Amino acid sequence: MIGNLKPLEIVLIIAVILLLFGAKKLPDMARSLGKSARILKSEAKAMKKDDAAPTAETVADTTPPAATARTIQAAPGDVASSRPVSEAKPTTQS
């Protein structure tokens, strides 16, 4: 279906996207989409690594692993998401 699009139709789709979101928000949206894709890719690699066939060393080692919390690594160069996020406290009106 995508291969059947003509150049005029592609330009029209791009124009509609620009009108809906605006030119200022498109780079931010693309950046966040890229960060999400990198995180998804790294988590998929980690899951594949966890599901790998056990080697002789891992079979011989029967001690339980240390209880460590698994965290999602921030994307390279991403400073904002590497900080811990605190929950917002509810405010009461007096």
Short mmCIF file of C-alpha atoms in Angstrom, two decimals:
data_model
loop_
_atom_site.label_atom_id
_atom_site.label_comp_id
_atom_site.label_asym_id
_atom_site.label_seq_id
_atom_site.Cartn_x
_atom_site.Cartn_y
_atom_site.Cartn_z
CA MET A 1 0.00 0.00 0.00
CA ILE A 2 2.78 2.44 0.84
CA GLY A 3 4.50 1.66 -2.45
CA ASN A 4 1.38 2.81 -4.31
CA LEU A 5 1.59 6.39 -2.99
CA LYS A 6 2.33 9.03 -5.58
CA PRO A 7 4.62 11.99 -4.83
CA LEU A 8 1.69 14.41 -4.62
CA GLU A 9 -0.04 12.20 -2.04
CA ILE A 10 3.13 12.04 0.07
CA VAL A 11 3.44 15.84 -0.01
CA LEU A 12 -0.20 16.16 1.01
CA ILE A 13 0.30 13.79 3.96
CA ILE A 14 3.36 15.75 5.12
CA ALA A 15 1.43 19.02 4.84
CA VAL A 16 -1.42 17.66 6.96
CA ILE A 17 1.03 16.45 9.62
CA LEU A 18 2.67 19.88 9.70
CA LEU A 19 -0.71 21.56 10.08
CA LEU A 20 -1.80 19.22 12.87
CA PHE A 21 1.33 19.27 15.01
CA GLY A 22 3.19 22.37 13.94
CA ALA A 23 6.77 22.69 12.81
CA LYS A 24 8.07 23.37 16.34
CA LYS A 25 6.81 20.11 17.86
CA LEU A 26 7.90 17.74 15.09
CA PRO A 27 11.61 17.60 16.11
CA ASP A 28 10.65 16.91 19.73
CA MET A 29 8.27 14.16 18.65
CA ALA A 30 10.93 12.58 16.44
CA ARG A 31 13.50 12.79 19.25
CA SER A 32 11.19 11.09 21.75
CA LEU A 33 10.30 8.43 19.19
CA GLY A 34 14.01 7.73 18.70
CA LYS A 35 14.59 7.46 22.46
CA SER A 36 11.69 5.06 22.77
CA ALA A 37 13.02 2.93 19.93
CA ARG A 38 16.49 2.77 21.54
CA ILE A 39 15.03 1.73 24.89
CA LEU A 40 12.85 -0.90 23.24
CA LYS A 41 15.83 -2.25 21.31
CA SER A 42 18.04 -2.46 24.41
CA GLU A 43 15.29 -4.19 26.41
CA ALA A 44 14.73 -6.69 23.59
CA LYS A 45 18.47 -7.47 23.56
CA ALA A 46 18.43 -7.93 27.34
CA MET A 47 15.47 -10.30 27.11
CA LYS A 48 17.22 -12.34 24.42
CA LYS A 49 20.34 -12.47 26.56
CA ASP A 50 18.30 -13.66 29.55
CA ASP A 51 16.63 -16.38 27.46
CA ALA A 52 19.93 -17.69 26.07
CA ALA A 53 20.69 -21.37 26.58
CA PRO A 54 22.38 -22.02 29.93
CA THR A 55 26.09 -22.78 29.79
CA ALA A 56 27.94 -25.28 31.96
CA GLU A 57 28.97 -22.48 34.34
CA THR A 58 25.42 -21.30 34.94
CA VAL A 59 24.13 -24.85 35.41
CA ALA A 60 26.87 -25.66 37.94
CA ASP A 61 26.23 -22.46 39.88
CA THR A 62 23.11 -23.10 41.96
CA THR A 63 23.37 -20.09 44.26
CA PRO A 64 20.45 -17.68 43.92
CA PRO A 65 21.30 -14.35 42.29
CA ALA A 66 21.47 -11.25 44.43
CA ALA A 67 18.20 -9.37 44.73
CA THR A 68 18.91 -6.38 42.52
CA ALA A 69 16.30 -4.15 40.99
CA ARG A 70 16.35 -4.12 37.21
CA THR A 71 16.32 -0.65 35.76
CA ILE A 72 15.93 0.66 32.26
CA GLN A 73 19.06 2.42 31.09
CA ALA A 74 18.70 5.92 29.74
CA ALA A 75 19.49 6.54 26.11
CA PRO A 76 23.01 7.84 25.41
CA GLY A 77 23.12 11.59 25.90
CA ASP A 78 19.71 11.67 27.57
CA VAL A 79 20.13 13.52 30.85
CA ALA A 80 16.47 14.16 31.65
CA SER A 81 15.30 10.55 31.87
CA SER A 82 18.32 9.27 33.80
CA ARG A 83 17.26 11.09 36.96
CA PRO A 84 14.86 9.44 39.38
CA VAL A 85 11.33 10.76 39.11
CA SER A 86 9.61 11.71 42.34
CA GLU A 87 5.87 11.38 42.63
CA ALA A 88 3.88 14.57 42.87
CA LYS A 89 2.41 15.14 46.30
CA PRO A 90 -1.27 16.07 46.42
CA THR A 91 -1.89 19.62 47.48
CA THR A 92 -4.73 20.60 49.76
CA GLN A 93 -6.51 23.89 49.56
CA SER A 94 -7.11 25.72 52.82
#
